Coordinates of N, CA and C in Angstrom, one line a residue:
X1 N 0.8 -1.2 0.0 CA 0.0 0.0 0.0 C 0.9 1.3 0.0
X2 N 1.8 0.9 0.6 CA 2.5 2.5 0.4 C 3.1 2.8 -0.5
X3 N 3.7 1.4 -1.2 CA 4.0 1.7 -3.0 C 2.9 3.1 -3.7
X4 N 1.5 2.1 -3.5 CA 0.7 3.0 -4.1 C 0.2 4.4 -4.2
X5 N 0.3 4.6 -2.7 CA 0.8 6.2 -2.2 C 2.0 6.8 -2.7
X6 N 2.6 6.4 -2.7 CA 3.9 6.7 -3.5 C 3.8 7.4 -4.9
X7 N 3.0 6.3 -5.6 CA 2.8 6.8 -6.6 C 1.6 7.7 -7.2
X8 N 0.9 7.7 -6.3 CA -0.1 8.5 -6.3 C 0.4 10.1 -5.9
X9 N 1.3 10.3 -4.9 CA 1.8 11.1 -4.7 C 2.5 11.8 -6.4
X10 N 3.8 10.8 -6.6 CA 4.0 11.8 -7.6 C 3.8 11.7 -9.1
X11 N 2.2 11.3 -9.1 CA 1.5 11.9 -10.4 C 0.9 13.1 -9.7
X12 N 0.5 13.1 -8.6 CA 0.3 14.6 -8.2 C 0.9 15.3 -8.5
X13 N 1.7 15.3 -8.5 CA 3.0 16.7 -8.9 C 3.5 16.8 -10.9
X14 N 2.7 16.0 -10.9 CA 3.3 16.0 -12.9 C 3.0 17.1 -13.2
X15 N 3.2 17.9 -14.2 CA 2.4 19.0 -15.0 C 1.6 18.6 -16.0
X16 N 0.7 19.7 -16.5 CA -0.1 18.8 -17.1 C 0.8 18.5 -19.1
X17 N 1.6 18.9 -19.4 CA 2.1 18.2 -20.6 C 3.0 17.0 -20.1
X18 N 3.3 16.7 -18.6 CA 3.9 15.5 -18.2 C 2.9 14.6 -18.7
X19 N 1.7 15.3 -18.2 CA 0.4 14.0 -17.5 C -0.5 13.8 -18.9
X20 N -0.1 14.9 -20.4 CA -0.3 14.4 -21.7 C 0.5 13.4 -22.0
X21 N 1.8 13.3 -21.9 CA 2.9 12.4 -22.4 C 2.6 11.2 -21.4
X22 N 2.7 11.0 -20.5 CA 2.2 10.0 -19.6 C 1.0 9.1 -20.7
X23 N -0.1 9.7 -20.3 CA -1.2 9.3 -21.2 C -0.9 8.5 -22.4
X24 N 0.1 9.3 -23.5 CA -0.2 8.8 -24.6 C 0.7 7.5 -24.2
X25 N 1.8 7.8 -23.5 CA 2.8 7.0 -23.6 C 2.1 4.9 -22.7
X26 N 1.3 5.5 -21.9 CA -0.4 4.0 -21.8 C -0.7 3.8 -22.9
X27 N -1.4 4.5 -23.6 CA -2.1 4.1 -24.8 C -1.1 3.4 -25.4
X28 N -0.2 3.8 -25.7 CA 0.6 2.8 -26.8 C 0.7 1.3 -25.9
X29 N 1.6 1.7 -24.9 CA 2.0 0.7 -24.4 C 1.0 -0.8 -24.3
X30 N -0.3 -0.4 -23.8 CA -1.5 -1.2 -23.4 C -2.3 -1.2 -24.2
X31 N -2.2 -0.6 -26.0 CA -2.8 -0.8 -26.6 C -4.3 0.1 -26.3
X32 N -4.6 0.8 -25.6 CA -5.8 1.5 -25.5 C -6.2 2.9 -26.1
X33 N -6.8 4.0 -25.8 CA -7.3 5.2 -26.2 C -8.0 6.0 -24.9
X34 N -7.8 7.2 -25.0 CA -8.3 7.9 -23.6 C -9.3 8.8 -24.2
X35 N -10.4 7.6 -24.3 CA -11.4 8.3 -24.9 C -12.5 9.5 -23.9
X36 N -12.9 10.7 -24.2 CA -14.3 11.5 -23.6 C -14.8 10.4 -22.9
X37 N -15.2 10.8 -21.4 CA -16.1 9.8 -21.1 C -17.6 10.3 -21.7
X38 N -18.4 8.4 -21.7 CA -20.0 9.3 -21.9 C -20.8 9.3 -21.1
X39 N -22.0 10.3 -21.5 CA -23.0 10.9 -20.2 C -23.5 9.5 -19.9
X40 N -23.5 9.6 -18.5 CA -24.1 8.8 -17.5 C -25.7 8.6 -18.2
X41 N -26.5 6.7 -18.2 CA -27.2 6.9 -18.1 C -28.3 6.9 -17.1
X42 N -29.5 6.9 -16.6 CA -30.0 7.1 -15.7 C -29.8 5.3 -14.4
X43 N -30.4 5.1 -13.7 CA -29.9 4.4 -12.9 C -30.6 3.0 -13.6
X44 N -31.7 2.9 -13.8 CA -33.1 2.2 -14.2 C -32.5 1.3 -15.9
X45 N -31.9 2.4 -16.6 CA -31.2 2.4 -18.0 C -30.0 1.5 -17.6
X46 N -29.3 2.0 -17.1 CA -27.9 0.5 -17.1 C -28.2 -0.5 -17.2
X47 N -28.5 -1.0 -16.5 CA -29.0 -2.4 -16.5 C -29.8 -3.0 -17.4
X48 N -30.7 -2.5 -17.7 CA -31.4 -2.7 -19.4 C -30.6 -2.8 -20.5
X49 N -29.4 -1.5 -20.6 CA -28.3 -1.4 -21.4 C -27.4 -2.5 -21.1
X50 N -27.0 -3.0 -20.2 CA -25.8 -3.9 -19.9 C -26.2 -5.0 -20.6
X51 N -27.4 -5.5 -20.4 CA -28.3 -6.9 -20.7 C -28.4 -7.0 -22.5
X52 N -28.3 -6.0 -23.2 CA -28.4 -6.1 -24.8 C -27.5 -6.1 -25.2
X53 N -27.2 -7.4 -26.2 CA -26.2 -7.1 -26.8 C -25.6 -6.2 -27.8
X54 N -24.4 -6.3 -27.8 CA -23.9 -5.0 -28.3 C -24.3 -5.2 -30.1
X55 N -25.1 -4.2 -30.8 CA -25.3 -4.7 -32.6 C -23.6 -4.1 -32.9
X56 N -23.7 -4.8 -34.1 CA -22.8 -4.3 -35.1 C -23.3 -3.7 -36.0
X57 N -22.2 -2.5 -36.5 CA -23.5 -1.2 -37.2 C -22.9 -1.8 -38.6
X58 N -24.8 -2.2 -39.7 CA -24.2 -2.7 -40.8 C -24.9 -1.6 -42.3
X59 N -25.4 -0.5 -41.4 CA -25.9 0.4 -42.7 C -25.0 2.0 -42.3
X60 N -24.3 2.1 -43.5 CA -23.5 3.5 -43.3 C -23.8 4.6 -44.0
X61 N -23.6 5.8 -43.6 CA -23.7 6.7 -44.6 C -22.5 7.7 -45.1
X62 N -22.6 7.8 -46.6 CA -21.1 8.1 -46.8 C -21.4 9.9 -47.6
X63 N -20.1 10.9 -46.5 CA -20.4 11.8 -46.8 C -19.2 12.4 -47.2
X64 N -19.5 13.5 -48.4 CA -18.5 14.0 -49.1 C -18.2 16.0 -48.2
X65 N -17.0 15.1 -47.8 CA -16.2 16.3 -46.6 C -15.6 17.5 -47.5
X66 N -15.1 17.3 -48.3 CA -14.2 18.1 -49.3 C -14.1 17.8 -50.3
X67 N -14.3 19.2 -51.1 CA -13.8 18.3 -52.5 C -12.7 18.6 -53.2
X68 N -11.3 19.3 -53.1 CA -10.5 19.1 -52.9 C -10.4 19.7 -54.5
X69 N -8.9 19.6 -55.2 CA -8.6 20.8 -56.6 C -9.4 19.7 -57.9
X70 N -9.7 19.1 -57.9 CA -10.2 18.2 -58.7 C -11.4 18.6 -58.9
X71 N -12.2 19.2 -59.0 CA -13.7 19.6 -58.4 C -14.4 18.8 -59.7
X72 N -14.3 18.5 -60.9 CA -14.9 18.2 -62.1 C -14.6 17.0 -62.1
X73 N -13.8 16.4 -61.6 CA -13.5 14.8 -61.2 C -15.0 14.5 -60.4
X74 N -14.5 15.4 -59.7 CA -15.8 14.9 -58.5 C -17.2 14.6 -58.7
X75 N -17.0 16.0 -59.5 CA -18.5 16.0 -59.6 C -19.1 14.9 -60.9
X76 N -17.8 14.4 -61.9 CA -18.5 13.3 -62.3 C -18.6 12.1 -62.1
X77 N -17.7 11.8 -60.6 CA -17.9 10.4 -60.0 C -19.6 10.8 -59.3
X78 N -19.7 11.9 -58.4 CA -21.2 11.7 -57.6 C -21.8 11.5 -58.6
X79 N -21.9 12.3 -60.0 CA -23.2 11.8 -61.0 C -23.2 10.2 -61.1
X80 N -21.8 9.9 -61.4 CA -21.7 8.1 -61.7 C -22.7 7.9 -60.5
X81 N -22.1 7.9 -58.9 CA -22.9 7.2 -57.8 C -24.0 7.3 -57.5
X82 N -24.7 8.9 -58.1 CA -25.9 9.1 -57.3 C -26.8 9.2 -58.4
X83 N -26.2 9.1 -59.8 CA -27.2 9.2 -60.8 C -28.2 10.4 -61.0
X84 N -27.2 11.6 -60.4 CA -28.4 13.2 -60.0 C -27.3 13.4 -61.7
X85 N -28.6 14.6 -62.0 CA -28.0 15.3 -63.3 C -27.1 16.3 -63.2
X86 N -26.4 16.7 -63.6 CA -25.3 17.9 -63.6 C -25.2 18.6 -62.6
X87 N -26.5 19.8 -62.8 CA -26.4 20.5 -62.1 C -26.8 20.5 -60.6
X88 N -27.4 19.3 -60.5 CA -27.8 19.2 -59.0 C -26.6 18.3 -58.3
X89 N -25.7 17.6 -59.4 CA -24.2 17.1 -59.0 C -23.4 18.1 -58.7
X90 N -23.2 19.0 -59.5 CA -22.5 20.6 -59.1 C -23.0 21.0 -57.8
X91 N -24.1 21.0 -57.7 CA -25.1 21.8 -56.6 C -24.3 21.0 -55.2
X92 N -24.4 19.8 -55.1 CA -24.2 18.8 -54.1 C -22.6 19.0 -53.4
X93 N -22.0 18.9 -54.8 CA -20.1 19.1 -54.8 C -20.1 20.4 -54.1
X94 N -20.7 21.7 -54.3 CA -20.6 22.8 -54.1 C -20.7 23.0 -52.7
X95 N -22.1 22.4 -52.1 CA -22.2 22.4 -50.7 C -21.6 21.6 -49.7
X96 N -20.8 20.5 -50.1 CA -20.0 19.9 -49.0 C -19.4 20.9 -48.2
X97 N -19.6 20.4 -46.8 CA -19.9 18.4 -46.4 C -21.0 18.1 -46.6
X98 N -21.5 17.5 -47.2 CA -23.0 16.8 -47.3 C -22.8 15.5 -47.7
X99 N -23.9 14.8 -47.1 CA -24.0 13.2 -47.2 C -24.4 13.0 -48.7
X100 N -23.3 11.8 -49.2 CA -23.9 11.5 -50.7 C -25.0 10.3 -50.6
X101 N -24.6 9.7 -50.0 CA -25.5 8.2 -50.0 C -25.9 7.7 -48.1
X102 N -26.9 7.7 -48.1 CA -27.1 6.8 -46.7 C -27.6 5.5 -46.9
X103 N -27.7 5.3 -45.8 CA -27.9 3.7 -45.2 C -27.3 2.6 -46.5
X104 N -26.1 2.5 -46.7 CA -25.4 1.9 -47.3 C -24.7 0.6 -46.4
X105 N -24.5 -0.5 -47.7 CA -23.6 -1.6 -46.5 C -22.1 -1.2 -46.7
X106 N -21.3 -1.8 -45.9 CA -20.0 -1.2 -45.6 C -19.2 -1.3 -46.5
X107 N -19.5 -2.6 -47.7 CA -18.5 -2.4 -49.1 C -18.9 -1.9 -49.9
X108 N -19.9 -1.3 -49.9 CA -20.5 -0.6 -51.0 C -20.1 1.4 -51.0
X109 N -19.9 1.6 -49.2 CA -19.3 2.8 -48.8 C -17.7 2.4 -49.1
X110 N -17.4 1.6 -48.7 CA -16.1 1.7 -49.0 C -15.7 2.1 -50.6
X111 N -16.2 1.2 -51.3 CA -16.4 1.2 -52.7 C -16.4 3.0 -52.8
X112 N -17.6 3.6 -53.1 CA -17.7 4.3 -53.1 C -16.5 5.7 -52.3
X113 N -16.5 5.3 -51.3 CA -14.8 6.4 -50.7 C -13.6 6.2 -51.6
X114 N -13.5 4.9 -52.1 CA -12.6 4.9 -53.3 C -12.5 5.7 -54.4
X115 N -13.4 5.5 -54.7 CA -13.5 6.1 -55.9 C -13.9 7.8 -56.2
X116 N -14.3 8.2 -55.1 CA -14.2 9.5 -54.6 C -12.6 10.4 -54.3
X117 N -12.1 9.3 -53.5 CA -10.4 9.5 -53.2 C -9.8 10.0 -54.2
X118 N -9.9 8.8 -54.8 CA -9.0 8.4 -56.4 C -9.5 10.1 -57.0
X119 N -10.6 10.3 -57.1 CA -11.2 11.4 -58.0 C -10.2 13.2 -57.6
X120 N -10.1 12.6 -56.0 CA -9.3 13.9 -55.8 C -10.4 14.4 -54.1
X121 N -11.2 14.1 -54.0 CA -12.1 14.4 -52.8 C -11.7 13.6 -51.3
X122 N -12.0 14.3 -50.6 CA -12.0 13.9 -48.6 C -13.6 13.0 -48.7
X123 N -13.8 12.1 -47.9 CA -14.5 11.4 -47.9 C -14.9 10.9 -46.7
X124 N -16.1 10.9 -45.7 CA -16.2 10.2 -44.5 C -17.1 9.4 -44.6
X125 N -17.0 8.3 -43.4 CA -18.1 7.1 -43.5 C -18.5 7.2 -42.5
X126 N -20.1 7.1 -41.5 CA -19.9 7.3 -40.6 C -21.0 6.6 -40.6

């Protein structure tokens, strides 16, 4: 036990770019991420939550973040994908970020971020 005081003592004293480098230097080591925690659910909810199993997410939506010096590339892969006409492909390219395709399966987004990439555009799946 006094080990552990010990060392509880001097992380007390770290600074806090010690106590960033510290951090990252766990993550690697233990393979982990120091992720935000999330909001607490209510008392009644955990337990309901604990009991379901966890899904795996199998419909994505894929959104065009940037479109990057290629802009005419772009805009005639989204026509390829989304089969909109010109100008509403222009229109689309112009306002990113906006979602080009939702509820997609996951190789069909991938697919799709491909070929977007290649084109010259930023691309998220989410």
């Amino acid at each position: 036990m006094a080990n552990l005081q010990q060392i509880v003592d001097e992380l007390s004293n770290l600074t806090v770019l010690e106590a960033a480098e510290l951090s990252k230097m766990l993550e690697e080591k233990w393979g982990v991420s120091a992720a935000a925690p999330v909001a607490a659910m209510p008392a009644g909810g955990a337990a309901a939550a604990a009991a379901e199993p966890v899904e795996e997410k199998t419909e994505f939506d894929v959104v065009l973040a940037t479109v990057g010096d290629k802009k005419i590339n772009v805009i005639k892969e989204v026509r390829a994908i989304t089969g909109l006409g010109l100008k509403e492909a222009k229109d689309l390219v112009e306002a990113a970020p906006k979602p080009l395709k939702e509820g997609v399966k996951k190789e069909e987004a991938e697919a799709i971020k491909k070929k977007l990439e290649d084109a010259g555009a930023t691309v998220e799946i989410k």
